[in-house]
mmCIF file with all atom_site columns, C-alpha atoms in Angstrom:
data_model
loop_
_atom_site.group_PDB
_atom_site.id
_atom_site.type_symbol
_atom_site.label_atom_id
_atom_site.label_alt_id
_atom_site.label_comp_id
_atom_site.label_asym_id
_atom_site.label_entity_id
_atom_site.label_seq_id
_atom_site.pdbx_PDB_ins_code
_atom_site.Cartn_x
_atom_site.Cartn_y
_atom_site.Cartn_z
_atom_site.occupancy
_atom_site.B_iso_or_equiv
_atom_site.pdbx_formal_charge
_atom_site.auth_seq_id
_atom_site.auth_comp_id
_atom_site.auth_asym_id
_atom_site.auth_atom_id
_atom_site.pdbx_PDB_model_num
ATOM 1   C CA . MET A 1 1   ? 17.767 6.714  -33.121 1.00 96.00 ? 95  MET A CA 1
ATOM 2   C CA . LEU A 1 2   ? 17.763 7.802  -29.503 1.00 98.00 ? 96  LEU A CA 1
ATOM 3   C CA . LYS A 1 3   ? 15.477 6.390  -26.842 1.00 98.00 ? 97  LYS A CA 1
ATOM 4   C CA . VAL A 1 4   ? 14.944 8.889  -24.056 1.00 98.00 ? 98  VAL A CA 1
ATOM 5   C CA . PHE A 1 5   ? 13.216 7.833  -20.847 1.00 98.00 ? 99  PHE A CA 1
ATOM 6   C CA . ILE A 1 6   ? 12.083 10.528 -18.405 1.00 98.00 ? 100 ILE A CA 1
ATOM 7   C CA . ASP A 1 7   ? 10.524 10.491 -14.956 1.00 98.00 ? 101 ASP A CA 1
ATOM 8   C CA . ALA A 1 8   ? 10.021 12.764 -11.962 1.00 98.00 ? 102 ALA A CA 1
ATOM 9   C CA . SER A 1 9   ? 9.744  12.061 -8.266  1.00 98.00 ? 103 SER A CA 1
ATOM 10  C CA . THR A 1 10  ? 8.066  14.280 -5.681  1.00 97.00 ? 104 THR A CA 1
ATOM 11  C CA . LYS A 1 11  ? 7.796  14.013 -1.904  1.00 96.00 ? 105 LYS A CA 1
ATOM 12  C CA . GLY A 1 12  ? 4.464  15.558 -1.026  1.00 92.00 ? 106 GLY A CA 1
ATOM 13  C CA . ASN A 1 13  ? 2.136  17.113 -3.535  1.00 89.00 ? 107 ASN A CA 1
ATOM 14  C CA . PRO A 1 14  ? 3.482  19.767 -3.901  1.00 95.00 ? 108 PRO A CA 1
ATOM 15  C CA . GLY A 1 15  ? 6.879  19.096 -2.458  1.00 96.00 ? 109 GLY A CA 1
ATOM 16  C CA . PRO A 1 16  ? 10.580 18.804 -3.175  1.00 97.00 ? 110 PRO A CA 1
ATOM 17  C CA . SER A 1 17  ? 11.130 17.161 -6.549  1.00 97.00 ? 111 SER A CA 1
ATOM 18  C CA . GLY A 1 18  ? 13.769 15.538 -8.687  1.00 98.00 ? 112 GLY A CA 1
ATOM 19  C CA . GLY A 1 19  ? 14.011 14.369 -12.256 1.00 98.00 ? 113 GLY A CA 1
ATOM 20  C CA . GLY A 1 20  ? 15.710 11.558 -14.098 1.00 98.00 ? 114 GLY A CA 1
ATOM 21  C CA . LEU A 1 21  ? 16.787 11.215 -17.702 1.00 98.00 ? 115 LEU A CA 1
ATOM 22  C CA . LEU A 1 22  ? 18.009 8.001  -19.333 1.00 98.00 ? 116 LEU A CA 1
ATOM 23  C CA . ILE A 1 23  ? 19.280 8.200  -22.921 1.00 98.00 ? 117 ILE A CA 1
ATOM 24  C CA . VAL A 1 24  ? 20.063 5.088  -24.944 1.00 98.00 ? 118 VAL A CA 1
ATOM 25  C CA . GLY A 1 25  ? 21.385 4.945  -28.507 1.00 96.00 ? 119 GLY A CA 1
ATOM 26  C CA . ASP A 1 26  ? 24.062 3.287  -30.612 1.00 94.00 ? 120 ASP A CA 1
ATOM 27  C CA . ASN A 1 27  ? 27.134 3.122  -28.347 1.00 94.00 ? 121 ASN A CA 1
ATOM 28  C CA . LEU A 1 28  ? 25.409 5.564  -26.001 1.00 95.00 ? 122 LEU A CA 1
ATOM 29  C CA . HIS A 1 29  ? 24.048 5.151  -22.485 1.00 97.00 ? 123 HIS A CA 1
ATOM 30  C CA . GLU A 1 30  ? 23.706 8.346  -20.437 1.00 96.00 ? 124 GLU A CA 1
ATOM 31  C CA . GLN A 1 31  ? 22.055 8.829  -17.077 1.00 98.00 ? 125 GLN A CA 1
ATOM 32  C CA . HIS A 1 32  ? 21.242 12.178 -15.512 1.00 97.00 ? 126 HIS A CA 1
ATOM 33  C CA . THR A 1 33  ? 19.650 13.224 -12.246 1.00 97.00 ? 127 THR A CA 1
ATOM 34  C CA . PHE A 1 34  ? 18.652 16.737 -11.358 1.00 96.00 ? 128 PHE A CA 1
ATOM 35  C CA . VAL A 1 35  ? 16.964 18.718 -8.618  1.00 97.00 ? 129 VAL A CA 1
ATOM 36  C CA . LEU A 1 36  ? 13.672 20.449 -9.351  1.00 97.00 ? 130 LEU A CA 1
ATOM 37  C CA . PRO A 1 37  ? 11.957 23.099 -7.217  1.00 95.00 ? 131 PRO A CA 1
ATOM 38  C CA . ILE A 1 38  ? 8.914  22.427 -5.048  1.00 96.00 ? 132 ILE A CA 1
ATOM 39  C CA . LEU A 1 39  ? 6.280  21.250 -7.520  1.00 96.00 ? 133 LEU A CA 1
ATOM 40  C CA . THR A 1 40  ? 3.266  18.989 -7.798  1.00 96.00 ? 134 THR A CA 1
ATOM 41  C CA . ASN A 1 41  ? 3.952  15.577 -9.262  1.00 96.00 ? 135 ASN A CA 1
ATOM 42  C CA . HIS A 1 42  ? 2.456  16.521 -12.644 1.00 96.00 ? 136 HIS A CA 1
ATOM 43  C CA . GLN A 1 43  ? 4.369  19.807 -12.756 1.00 97.00 ? 137 GLN A CA 1
ATOM 44  C CA . ALA A 1 44  ? 7.575  17.894 -12.003 1.00 98.00 ? 138 ALA A CA 1
ATOM 45  C CA . GLU A 1 45  ? 6.848  15.534 -14.916 1.00 98.00 ? 139 GLU A CA 1
ATOM 46  C CA . PHE A 1 46  ? 6.406  18.520 -17.276 1.00 98.00 ? 140 PHE A CA 1
ATOM 47  C CA . ALA A 1 47  ? 9.542  20.199 -15.903 1.00 98.00 ? 141 ALA A CA 1
ATOM 48  C CA . THR A 1 48  ? 11.483 16.981 -16.496 1.00 98.00 ? 142 THR A CA 1
ATOM 49  C CA . MET A 1 49  ? 10.332 16.822 -20.099 1.00 98.00 ? 143 MET A CA 1
ATOM 50  C CA . HIS A 1 50  ? 11.392 20.436 -20.604 1.00 98.00 ? 144 HIS A CA 1
ATOM 51  C CA . TYR A 1 51  ? 14.779 19.662 -19.058 1.00 98.00 ? 145 TYR A CA 1
ATOM 52  C CA . ALA A 1 52  ? 15.168 16.645 -21.365 1.00 98.00 ? 146 ALA A CA 1
ATOM 53  C CA . LEU A 1 53  ? 14.428 18.702 -24.488 1.00 98.00 ? 147 LEU A CA 1
ATOM 54  C CA . GLU A 1 54  ? 16.892 21.402 -23.448 1.00 98.00 ? 148 GLU A CA 1
ATOM 55  C CA . PHE A 1 55  ? 19.518 18.740 -22.709 1.00 98.00 ? 149 PHE A CA 1
ATOM 56  C CA . LEU A 1 56  ? 19.039 17.112 -26.136 1.00 98.00 ? 150 LEU A CA 1
ATOM 57  C CA . LEU A 1 57  ? 19.391 20.501 -27.841 1.00 98.00 ? 151 LEU A CA 1
ATOM 58  C CA . ALA A 1 58  ? 22.522 21.319 -25.834 1.00 98.00 ? 152 ALA A CA 1
ATOM 59  C CA . LYS A 1 59  ? 24.039 18.022 -27.018 1.00 97.00 ? 153 LYS A CA 1
ATOM 60  C CA . GLU A 1 60  ? 22.990 18.951 -30.594 1.00 97.00 ? 154 GLU A CA 1
ATOM 61  C CA . TRP A 1 61  ? 21.026 15.722 -31.014 1.00 97.00 ? 155 TRP A CA 1
ATOM 62  C CA . GLN A 1 62  ? 17.944 17.418 -32.455 1.00 97.00 ? 156 GLN A CA 1
ATOM 63  C CA . ASP A 1 63  ? 18.530 15.991 -35.952 1.00 96.00 ? 157 ASP A CA 1
ATOM 64  C CA . GLN A 1 64  ? 18.268 12.390 -34.758 1.00 96.00 ? 158 GLN A CA 1
ATOM 65  C CA . THR A 1 65  ? 15.043 10.429 -34.559 1.00 97.00 ? 159 THR A CA 1
ATOM 66  C CA . ILE A 1 66  ? 14.075 10.568 -30.896 1.00 98.00 ? 160 ILE A CA 1
ATOM 67  C CA . MET A 1 67  ? 11.571 8.399  -29.068 1.00 98.00 ? 161 MET A CA 1
ATOM 68  C CA . LEU A 1 68  ? 10.812 10.079 -25.749 1.00 98.00 ? 162 LEU A CA 1
ATOM 69  C CA . TYR A 1 69  ? 9.135  7.794  -23.229 1.00 98.00 ? 163 TYR A CA 1
ATOM 70  C CA . THR A 1 70  ? 7.204  8.941  -20.162 1.00 98.00 ? 164 THR A CA 1
ATOM 71  C CA . ASP A 1 71  ? 5.017  7.101  -17.687 1.00 98.00 ? 165 ASP A CA 1
ATOM 72  C CA . SER A 1 72  ? 2.947  10.267 -17.179 1.00 97.00 ? 166 SER A CA 1
ATOM 73  C CA . LYS A 1 73  ? -0.280 9.989  -19.145 1.00 97.00 ? 167 LYS A CA 1
ATOM 74  C CA . VAL A 1 74  ? -0.975 13.659 -18.389 1.00 97.00 ? 168 VAL A CA 1
ATOM 75  C CA . VAL A 1 75  ? 2.269  14.759 -20.061 1.00 97.00 ? 169 VAL A CA 1
ATOM 76  C CA . ALA A 1 76  ? 1.932  12.397 -23.033 1.00 97.00 ? 170 ALA A CA 1
ATOM 77  C CA . GLN A 1 77  ? -1.691 13.371 -23.697 1.00 96.00 ? 171 GLN A CA 1
ATOM 78  C CA . THR A 1 78  ? -1.064 17.101 -23.245 1.00 97.00 ? 172 THR A CA 1
ATOM 79  C CA . ILE A 1 79  ? 1.819  17.061 -25.729 1.00 96.00 ? 173 ILE A CA 1
ATOM 80  C CA . ASP A 1 80  ? -0.152 14.875 -28.150 1.00 95.00 ? 174 ASP A CA 1
ATOM 81  C CA . LYS A 1 81  ? -3.195 17.180 -28.039 1.00 95.00 ? 175 LYS A CA 1
ATOM 82  C CA . ASN A 1 82  ? -1.014 20.301 -27.883 1.00 94.00 ? 176 ASN A CA 1
ATOM 83  C CA . TYR A 1 83  ? -3.506 21.673 -25.364 1.00 95.00 ? 177 TYR A CA 1
ATOM 84  C CA . THR A 1 84  ? -4.285 21.803 -21.648 1.00 95.00 ? 178 THR A CA 1
ATOM 85  C CA . ASN A 1 85  ? -7.134 23.450 -19.802 1.00 94.00 ? 179 ASN A CA 1
ATOM 86  C CA . ASN A 1 86  ? -5.198 23.193 -16.519 1.00 94.00 ? 180 ASN A CA 1
ATOM 87  C CA . PRO A 1 87  ? -3.697 26.607 -15.706 1.00 94.00 ? 181 PRO A CA 1
ATOM 88  C CA . ALA A 1 88  ? -0.884 24.966 -13.718 1.00 92.00 ? 182 ALA A CA 1
ATOM 89  C CA . PHE A 1 89  ? 0.356  23.192 -16.874 1.00 95.00 ? 183 PHE A CA 1
ATOM 90  C CA . ARG A 1 90  ? 0.033  26.001 -19.452 1.00 95.00 ? 184 ARG A CA 1
ATOM 91  C CA . GLU A 1 91  ? 3.431  27.539 -18.691 1.00 95.00 ? 185 GLU A CA 1
ATOM 92  C CA . TYR A 1 92  ? 5.143  24.162 -19.091 1.00 96.00 ? 186 TYR A CA 1
ATOM 93  C CA . LEU A 1 93  ? 3.280  23.365 -22.304 1.00 97.00 ? 187 LEU A CA 1
ATOM 94  C CA . ALA A 1 94  ? 4.231  26.749 -23.789 1.00 97.00 ? 188 ALA A CA 1
ATOM 95  C CA . ALA A 1 95  ? 7.911  26.219 -22.916 1.00 97.00 ? 189 ALA A CA 1
ATOM 96  C CA . ILE A 1 96  ? 7.864  22.717 -24.423 1.00 97.00 ? 190 ILE A CA 1
ATOM 97  C CA . GLN A 1 97  ? 6.066  23.956 -27.547 1.00 96.00 ? 191 GLN A CA 1
ATOM 98  C CA . GLU A 1 98  ? 8.865  26.489 -28.094 1.00 97.00 ? 192 GLU A CA 1
ATOM 99  C CA . LEU A 1 99  ? 11.465 23.701 -28.163 1.00 98.00 ? 193 LEU A CA 1
ATOM 100 C CA . LEU A 1 100 ? 9.662  21.034 -30.208 1.00 97.00 ? 194 LEU A CA 1
ATOM 101 C CA . PRO A 1 101 ? 10.096 22.726 -33.628 1.00 97.00 ? 195 PRO A CA 1
ATOM 102 C CA . HIS A 1 102 ? 13.891 22.421 -33.254 1.00 98.00 ? 196 HIS A CA 1
ATOM 103 C CA . PHE A 1 103 ? 13.668 18.625 -33.525 1.00 98.00 ? 197 PHE A CA 1
ATOM 104 C CA . SER A 1 104 ? 13.559 16.806 -36.862 1.00 97.00 ? 198 SER A CA 1
ATOM 105 C CA . LEU A 1 105 ? 11.505 13.917 -35.474 1.00 98.00 ? 199 LEU A CA 1
ATOM 106 C CA . LEU A 1 106 ? 10.582 13.544 -31.816 1.00 97.00 ? 200 LEU A CA 1
ATOM 107 C CA . ILE A 1 107 ? 7.801  11.205 -30.780 1.00 97.00 ? 201 ILE A CA 1
ATOM 108 C CA . VAL A 1 108 ? 6.416  11.263 -27.235 1.00 97.00 ? 202 VAL A CA 1
ATOM 109 C CA . GLN A 1 109 ? 5.120  7.884  -26.113 1.00 98.00 ? 203 GLN A CA 1
ATOM 110 C CA . TRP A 1 110 ? 3.430  6.864  -22.882 1.00 98.00 ? 204 TRP A CA 1
ATOM 111 C CA . ILE A 1 111 ? 4.737  3.674  -21.275 1.00 98.00 ? 205 ILE A CA 1
ATOM 112 C CA . PRO A 1 112 ? 3.688  1.895  -18.074 1.00 97.00 ? 206 PRO A CA 1
ATOM 113 C CA . GLU A 1 113 ? 5.722  2.561  -14.932 1.00 96.00 ? 207 GLU A CA 1
ATOM 114 C CA . SER A 1 114 ? 7.014  -1.016 -15.076 1.00 97.00 ? 208 SER A CA 1
ATOM 115 C CA . GLN A 1 115 ? 8.847  -0.166 -18.330 1.00 97.00 ? 209 GLN A CA 1
ATOM 116 C CA . ASN A 1 116 ? 10.362 3.036  -16.948 1.00 98.00 ? 210 ASN A CA 1
ATOM 117 C CA . LYS A 1 117 ? 12.360 1.713  -13.983 1.00 97.00 ? 211 LYS A CA 1
ATOM 118 C CA . GLY A 1 118 ? 15.673 3.250  -15.114 1.00 97.00 ? 212 GLY A CA 1
ATOM 119 C CA . ALA A 1 119 ? 14.319 6.798  -15.288 1.00 98.00 ? 213 ALA A CA 1
ATOM 120 C CA . ASP A 1 120 ? 12.327 6.226  -12.090 1.00 98.00 ? 214 ASP A CA 1
ATOM 121 C CA . HIS A 1 121 ? 15.500 5.242  -10.226 1.00 98.00 ? 215 HIS A CA 1
ATOM 122 C CA . LEU A 1 122 ? 17.276 8.347  -11.523 1.00 98.00 ? 216 LEU A CA 1
ATOM 123 C CA . ALA A 1 123 ? 14.332 10.592 -10.573 1.00 98.00 ? 217 ALA A CA 1
ATOM 124 C CA . ARG A 1 124 ? 14.435 9.190  -7.027  1.00 98.00 ? 218 ARG A CA 1
ATOM 125 C CA . GLN A 1 125 ? 18.147 10.048 -6.892  1.00 98.00 ? 219 GLN A CA 1
ATOM 126 C CA . GLY A 1 126 ? 17.289 13.596 -7.991  1.00 97.00 ? 220 GLY A CA 1
ATOM 127 C CA . LEU A 1 127 ? 14.663 13.790 -5.245  1.00 97.00 ? 221 LEU A CA 1
ATOM 128 C CA . ALA A 1 128 ? 17.202 12.547 -2.695  1.00 97.00 ? 222 ALA A CA 1
ATOM 129 C CA . LYS A 1 129 ? 19.542 15.377 -3.777  1.00 96.00 ? 223 LYS A CA 1
ATOM 130 C CA . ALA A 1 130 ? 16.672 17.873 -3.407  1.00 95.00 ? 224 ALA A CA 1
ATOM 131 C CA . LEU A 1 131 ? 15.877 16.612 0.084   1.00 95.00 ? 225 LEU A CA 1
ATOM 132 C CA . LYS A 1 132 ? 19.537 16.660 1.088   1.00 93.00 ? 226 LYS A CA 1
ATOM 133 C CA . SER A 1 133 ? 19.952 20.260 -0.115  1.00 88.00 ? 227 SER A CA 1
ATOM 134 C CA . GLN A 1 134 ? 16.911 21.304 1.962   1.00 80.00 ? 228 GLN A CA 1
ATOM 135 C CA . ASN A 1 135 ? 18.463 19.902 5.119   1.00 75.00 ? 229 ASN A CA 1
ATOM 136 C CA . ARG A 1 136 ? 21.621 22.023 4.851   1.00 59.00 ? 230 ARG A CA 1
#
């Protein structure tokens, strides 16, 4: 089983954004930071989830049981309901919905921010990279 923790960080709303991905499993501990475009905080959270799913598929881990943890209630509830009435989220939901059928068992679970410190730290590093690249 893989435990995947995701988070996004945004400066401004919208603003430069970064994402973080922490993956823990048997003899596995991977950390990833990445730059996202200028997004709102919620859009950055959706974009981070999409990135995480693509990353898991690229690693060919889709046949494992995956618990994906997010501290974004908006993302967790949207995926759980498989619906959003917010036009800004529809594109992200559609992209995520395209990837979900590739996974044998993937469960999205909301967790409090206090339990997502690792992914939060990585997301802040991604944001720092985004800010640094803007100042070039």
